[in-house]
Short mmCIF file of C-alpha atoms in Angstrom, two decimals:
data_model
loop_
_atom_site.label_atom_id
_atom_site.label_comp_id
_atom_site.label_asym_id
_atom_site.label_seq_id
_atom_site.Cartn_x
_atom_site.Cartn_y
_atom_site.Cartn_z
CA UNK A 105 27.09 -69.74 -47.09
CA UNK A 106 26.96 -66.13 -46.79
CA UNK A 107 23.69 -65.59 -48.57
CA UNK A 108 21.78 -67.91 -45.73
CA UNK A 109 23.93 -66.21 -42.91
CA UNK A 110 22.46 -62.87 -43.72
CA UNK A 111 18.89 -64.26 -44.43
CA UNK A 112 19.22 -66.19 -41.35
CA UNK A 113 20.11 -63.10 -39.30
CA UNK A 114 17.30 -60.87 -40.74
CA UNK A 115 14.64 -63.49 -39.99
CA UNK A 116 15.71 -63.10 -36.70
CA UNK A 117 15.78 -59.65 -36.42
CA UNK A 118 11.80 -59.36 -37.94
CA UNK A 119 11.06 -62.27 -35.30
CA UNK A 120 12.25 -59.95 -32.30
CA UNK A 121 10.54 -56.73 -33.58
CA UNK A 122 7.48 -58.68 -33.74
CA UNK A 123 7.60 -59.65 -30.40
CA UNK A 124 8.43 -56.48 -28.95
CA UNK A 125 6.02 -54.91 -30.79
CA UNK A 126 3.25 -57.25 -29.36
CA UNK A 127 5.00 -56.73 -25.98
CA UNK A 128 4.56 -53.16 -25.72
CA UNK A 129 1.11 -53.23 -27.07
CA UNK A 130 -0.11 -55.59 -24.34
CA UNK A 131 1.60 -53.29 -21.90
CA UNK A 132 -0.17 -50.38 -22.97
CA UNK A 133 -3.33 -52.36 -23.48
CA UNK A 134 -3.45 -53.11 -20.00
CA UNK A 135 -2.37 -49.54 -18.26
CA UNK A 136 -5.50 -47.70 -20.08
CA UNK A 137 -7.52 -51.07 -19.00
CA UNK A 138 -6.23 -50.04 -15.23
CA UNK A 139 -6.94 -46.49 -15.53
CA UNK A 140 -10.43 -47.36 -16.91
CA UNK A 141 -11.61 -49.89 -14.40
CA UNK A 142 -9.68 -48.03 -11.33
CA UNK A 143 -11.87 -46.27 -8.77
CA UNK A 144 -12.28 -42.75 -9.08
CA UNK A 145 -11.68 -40.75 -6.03
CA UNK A 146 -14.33 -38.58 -4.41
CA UNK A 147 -14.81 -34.28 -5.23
CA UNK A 148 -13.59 -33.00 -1.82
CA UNK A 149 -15.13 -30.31 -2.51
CA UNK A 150 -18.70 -32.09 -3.38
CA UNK A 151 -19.63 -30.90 -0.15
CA UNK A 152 -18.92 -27.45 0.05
CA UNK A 153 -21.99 -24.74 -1.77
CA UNK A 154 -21.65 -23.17 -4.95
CA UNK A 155 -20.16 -20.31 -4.22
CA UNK A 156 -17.16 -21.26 -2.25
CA UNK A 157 -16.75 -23.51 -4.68
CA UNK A 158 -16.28 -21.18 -7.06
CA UNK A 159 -13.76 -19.11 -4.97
CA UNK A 160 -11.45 -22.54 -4.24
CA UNK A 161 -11.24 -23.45 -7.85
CA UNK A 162 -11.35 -19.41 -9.47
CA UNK A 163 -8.26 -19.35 -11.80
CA UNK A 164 -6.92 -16.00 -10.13
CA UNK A 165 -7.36 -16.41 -6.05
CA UNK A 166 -8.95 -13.65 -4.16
CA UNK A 167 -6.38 -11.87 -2.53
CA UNK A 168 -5.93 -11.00 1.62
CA UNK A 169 -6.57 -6.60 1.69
CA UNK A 170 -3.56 -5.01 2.96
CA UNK A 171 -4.40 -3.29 6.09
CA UNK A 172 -3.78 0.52 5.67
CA UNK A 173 -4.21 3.91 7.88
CA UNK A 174 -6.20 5.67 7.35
CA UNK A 175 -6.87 9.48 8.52
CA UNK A 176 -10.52 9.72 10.57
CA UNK A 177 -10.02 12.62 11.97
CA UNK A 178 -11.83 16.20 11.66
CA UNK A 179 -9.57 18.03 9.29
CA UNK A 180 -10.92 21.42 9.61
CA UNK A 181 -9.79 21.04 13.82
CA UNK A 182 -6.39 20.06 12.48
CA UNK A 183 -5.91 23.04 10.21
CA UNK A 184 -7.32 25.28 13.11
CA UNK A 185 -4.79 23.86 15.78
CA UNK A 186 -1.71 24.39 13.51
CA UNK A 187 -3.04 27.87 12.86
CA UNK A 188 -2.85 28.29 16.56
CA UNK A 189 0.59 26.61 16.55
CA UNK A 190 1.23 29.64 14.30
CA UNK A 191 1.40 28.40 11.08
CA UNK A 192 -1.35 30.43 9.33
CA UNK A 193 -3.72 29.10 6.87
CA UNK A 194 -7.31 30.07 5.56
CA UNK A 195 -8.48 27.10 6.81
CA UNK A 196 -10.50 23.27 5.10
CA UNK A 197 -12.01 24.38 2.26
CA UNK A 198 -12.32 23.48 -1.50
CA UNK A 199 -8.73 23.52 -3.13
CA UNK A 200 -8.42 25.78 -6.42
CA UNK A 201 -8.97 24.50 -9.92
CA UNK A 202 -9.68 21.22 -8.45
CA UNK A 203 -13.32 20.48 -7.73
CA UNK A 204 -13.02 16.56 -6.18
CA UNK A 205 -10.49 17.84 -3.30
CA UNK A 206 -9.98 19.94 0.06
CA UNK A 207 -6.96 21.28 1.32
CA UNK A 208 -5.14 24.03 3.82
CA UNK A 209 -2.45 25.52 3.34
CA UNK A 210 0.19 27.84 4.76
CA UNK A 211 1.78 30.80 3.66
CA UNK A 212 5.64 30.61 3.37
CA UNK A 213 6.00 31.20 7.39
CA UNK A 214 9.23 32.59 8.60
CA UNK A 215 10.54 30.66 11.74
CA UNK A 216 13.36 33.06 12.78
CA UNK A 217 14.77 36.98 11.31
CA UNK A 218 17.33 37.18 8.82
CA UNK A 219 20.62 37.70 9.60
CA UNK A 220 23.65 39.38 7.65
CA UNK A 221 25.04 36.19 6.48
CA UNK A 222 21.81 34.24 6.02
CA UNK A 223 17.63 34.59 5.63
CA UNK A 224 15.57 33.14 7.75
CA UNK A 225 14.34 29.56 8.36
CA UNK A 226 10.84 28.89 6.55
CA UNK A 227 8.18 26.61 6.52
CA UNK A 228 5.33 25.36 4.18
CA UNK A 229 2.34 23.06 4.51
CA UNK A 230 -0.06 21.56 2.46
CA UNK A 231 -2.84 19.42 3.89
CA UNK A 232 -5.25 17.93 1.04
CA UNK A 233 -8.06 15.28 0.96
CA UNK A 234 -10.69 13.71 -1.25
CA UNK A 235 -13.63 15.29 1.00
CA UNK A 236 -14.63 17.70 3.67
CA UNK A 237 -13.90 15.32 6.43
CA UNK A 238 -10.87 13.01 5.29
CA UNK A 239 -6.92 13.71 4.80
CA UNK A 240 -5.10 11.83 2.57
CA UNK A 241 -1.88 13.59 2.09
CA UNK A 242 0.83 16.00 4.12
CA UNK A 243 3.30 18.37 2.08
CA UNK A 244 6.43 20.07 4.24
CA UNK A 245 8.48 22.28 2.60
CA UNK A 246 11.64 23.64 5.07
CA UNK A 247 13.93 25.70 3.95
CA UNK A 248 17.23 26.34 6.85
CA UNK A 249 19.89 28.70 5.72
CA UNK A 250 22.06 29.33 8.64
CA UNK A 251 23.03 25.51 10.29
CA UNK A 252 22.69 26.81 13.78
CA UNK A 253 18.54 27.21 13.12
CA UNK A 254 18.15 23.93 12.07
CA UNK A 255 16.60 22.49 15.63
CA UNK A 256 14.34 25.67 15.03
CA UNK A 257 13.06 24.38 11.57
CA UNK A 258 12.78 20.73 12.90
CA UNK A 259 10.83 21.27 15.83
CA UNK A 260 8.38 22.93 13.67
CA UNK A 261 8.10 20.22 11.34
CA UNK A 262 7.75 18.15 14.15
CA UNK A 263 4.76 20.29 15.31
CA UNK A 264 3.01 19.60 12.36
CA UNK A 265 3.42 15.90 11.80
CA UNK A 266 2.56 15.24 15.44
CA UNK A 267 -0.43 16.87 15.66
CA UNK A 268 -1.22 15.03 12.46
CA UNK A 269 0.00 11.78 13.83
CA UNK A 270 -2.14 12.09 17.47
CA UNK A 271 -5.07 12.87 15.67
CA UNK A 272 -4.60 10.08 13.01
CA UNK A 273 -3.48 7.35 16.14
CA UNK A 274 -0.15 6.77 13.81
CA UNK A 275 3.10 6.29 15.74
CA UNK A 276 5.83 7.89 13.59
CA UNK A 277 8.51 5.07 12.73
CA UNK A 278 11.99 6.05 13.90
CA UNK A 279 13.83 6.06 10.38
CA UNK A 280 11.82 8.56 9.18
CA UNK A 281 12.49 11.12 12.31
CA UNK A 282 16.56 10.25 11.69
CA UNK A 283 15.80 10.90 7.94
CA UNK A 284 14.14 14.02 8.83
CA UNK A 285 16.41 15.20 11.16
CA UNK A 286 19.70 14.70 9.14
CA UNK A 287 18.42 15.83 5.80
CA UNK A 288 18.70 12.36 4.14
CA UNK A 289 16.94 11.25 1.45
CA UNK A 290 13.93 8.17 1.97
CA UNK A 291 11.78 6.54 0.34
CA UNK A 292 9.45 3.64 2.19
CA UNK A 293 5.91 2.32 3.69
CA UNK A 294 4.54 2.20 6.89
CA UNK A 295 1.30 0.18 7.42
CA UNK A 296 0.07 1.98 3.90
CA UNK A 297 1.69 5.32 4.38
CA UNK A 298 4.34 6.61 1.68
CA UNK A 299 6.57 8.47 3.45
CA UNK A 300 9.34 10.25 1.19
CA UNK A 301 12.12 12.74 2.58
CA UNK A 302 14.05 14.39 -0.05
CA UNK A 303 16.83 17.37 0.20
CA UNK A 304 16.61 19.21 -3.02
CA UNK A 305 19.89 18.44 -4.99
CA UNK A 306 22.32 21.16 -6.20
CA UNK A 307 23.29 19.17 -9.46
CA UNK A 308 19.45 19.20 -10.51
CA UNK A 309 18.67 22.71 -9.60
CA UNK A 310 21.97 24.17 -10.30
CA UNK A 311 21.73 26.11 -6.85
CA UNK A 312 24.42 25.19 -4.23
CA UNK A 313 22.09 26.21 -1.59
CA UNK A 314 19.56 23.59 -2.70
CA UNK A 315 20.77 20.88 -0.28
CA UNK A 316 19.46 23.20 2.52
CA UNK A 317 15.67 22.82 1.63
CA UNK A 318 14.13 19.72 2.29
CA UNK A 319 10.62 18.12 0.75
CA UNK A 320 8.85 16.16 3.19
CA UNK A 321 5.73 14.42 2.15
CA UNK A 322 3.40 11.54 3.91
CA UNK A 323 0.71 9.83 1.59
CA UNK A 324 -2.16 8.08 3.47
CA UNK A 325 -3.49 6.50 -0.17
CA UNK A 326 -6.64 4.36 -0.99
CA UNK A 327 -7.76 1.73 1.94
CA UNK A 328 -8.16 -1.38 0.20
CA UNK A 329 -11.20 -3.46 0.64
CA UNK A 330 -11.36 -6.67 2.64
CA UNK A 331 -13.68 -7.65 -0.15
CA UNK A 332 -15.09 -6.65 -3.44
CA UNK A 333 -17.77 -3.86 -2.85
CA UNK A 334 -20.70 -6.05 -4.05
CA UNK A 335 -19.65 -8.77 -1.95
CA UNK A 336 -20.86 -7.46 1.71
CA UNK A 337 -23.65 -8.57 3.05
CA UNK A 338 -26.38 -6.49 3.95
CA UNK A 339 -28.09 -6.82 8.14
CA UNK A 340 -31.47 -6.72 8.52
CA UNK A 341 -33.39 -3.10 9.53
CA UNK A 342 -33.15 -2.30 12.80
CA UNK A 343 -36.80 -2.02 13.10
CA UNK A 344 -37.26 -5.75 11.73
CA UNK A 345 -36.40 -6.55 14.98
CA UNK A 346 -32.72 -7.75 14.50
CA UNK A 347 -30.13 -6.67 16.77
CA UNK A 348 -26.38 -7.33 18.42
CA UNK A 349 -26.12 -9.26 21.25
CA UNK A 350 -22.64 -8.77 23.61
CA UNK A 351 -20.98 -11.97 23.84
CA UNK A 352 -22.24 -12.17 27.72
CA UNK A 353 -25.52 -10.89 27.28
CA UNK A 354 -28.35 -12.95 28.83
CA UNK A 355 -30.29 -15.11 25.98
CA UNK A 356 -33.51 -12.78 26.21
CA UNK A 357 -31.42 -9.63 25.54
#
């Protein structure tokens, strides 16, 4: 009896393979029939023109410009009203070695007299930029020996950076005025501009006097573009005819 048992068992088996097997083919059969015979939906972008089609479906989207300051200002006046501040400097011209920039800069200028126990309080600038009429960076240099001249140092880093910042339309964010004015080290952005304060450090230098000097520097940077360069559009001449009308004008204006 055992012989049929097993055959009997194994004939059932095959039986229900075969039958799932022409189960699942039917079910596949049928869901590529569906996806064949279904509707396809429309492009939604079949309407739009080539180009912006091209822009909606680029692999690597065009990215929003950051919006940046940037310094418009005349920088030979600028260099000329800190020389009247009394901060010397031979003026905007060509920097040395360096044939693609412009700077002024000061002399080491002594703010106060020595004293017995201490020298005196000093100050550096450097003003560069890329061309005759554009700033793109601010060096300070301050160096304050004796602690009771230290409002005498600040206020003329202050004289410098605000003339900068009046002419340049830039209000100057309150954490970098406390980092300024308590000789701690920063490092951030503001609307484009780097700003880094940085007290020299004794351990680097090996000078224990190093913590009294204090590196101040503001960089303007690059503007980015709204749009790739090749991408504006070009108005008609003037002459052709073509002009702006104010947004109240009368139509034959």
């Amino acid at each position: 009896m055992t012989p049929y048992y097993i055959w009997g068992t194994l004939a059932l088996l095959a039986a229900g393979f075969a039958v799932g097997g022409l189960f699942l083919h039917l079910v596949q059969q049928q869901g590529e029939d569906s996806v064949v015979t279904s509707p396809l939906m429309p492009d939604p972008l079949s309407s739009l023109q080539p180009p912006a089609r091209n822009v909606l479906l680029a692999p690597e989207p065009e990215l929003a410009a950051e919006l940046k300051r940037s310094f418009l200002g005349r920088p030979d006046q600028l260099c000329d009203e800190l020389r009247s501040l009394g901060l010397g400097n031979p003026g905007w011209r060509r920097a040395p070695f360096s044939a693609d920039r412009w700077q002024c800069a000061s002399d080491l200028v002594p703010l106060t007299t020595p004293s017995v126990d201490y020298g005196s309080t000093t100050l550096f600038f450097l003003l560069r930029g890329p061309s005759d009429n554009r700033i793109d960076y601010l060096r300070l240099k301050l160096v304050v020996e004796d602690p009771r001249q230290m409002q005498i140092g600040l206020d003329a880093v202050w004289l410098v950076i605000d003339a900068l910042a009046l002419r340049y339309g830039w209000t100057v964010p309150e954490v970098f005025r406390e980092a300024v004015s308590g000789f701690r080290q920063l490092e951030t952005n503001h609307r484009g501009v780097r700003m880094s304060v940085a007290p020299e450090d004794p351990k680097l230098t090996g000078d224990p006097l190093a913590s009294q000097r204090l590196n101040i520097i503001l960089d303007f940077g690059e503007p980015d573009l709204i749009r790739p360069a090749d991408r504006f559009e070009k108005a008609p001449p003037l002459e052709s005819g073509w002009s702006v009308k104010a947004p109240n004008a009368p139509a034959g204006e």
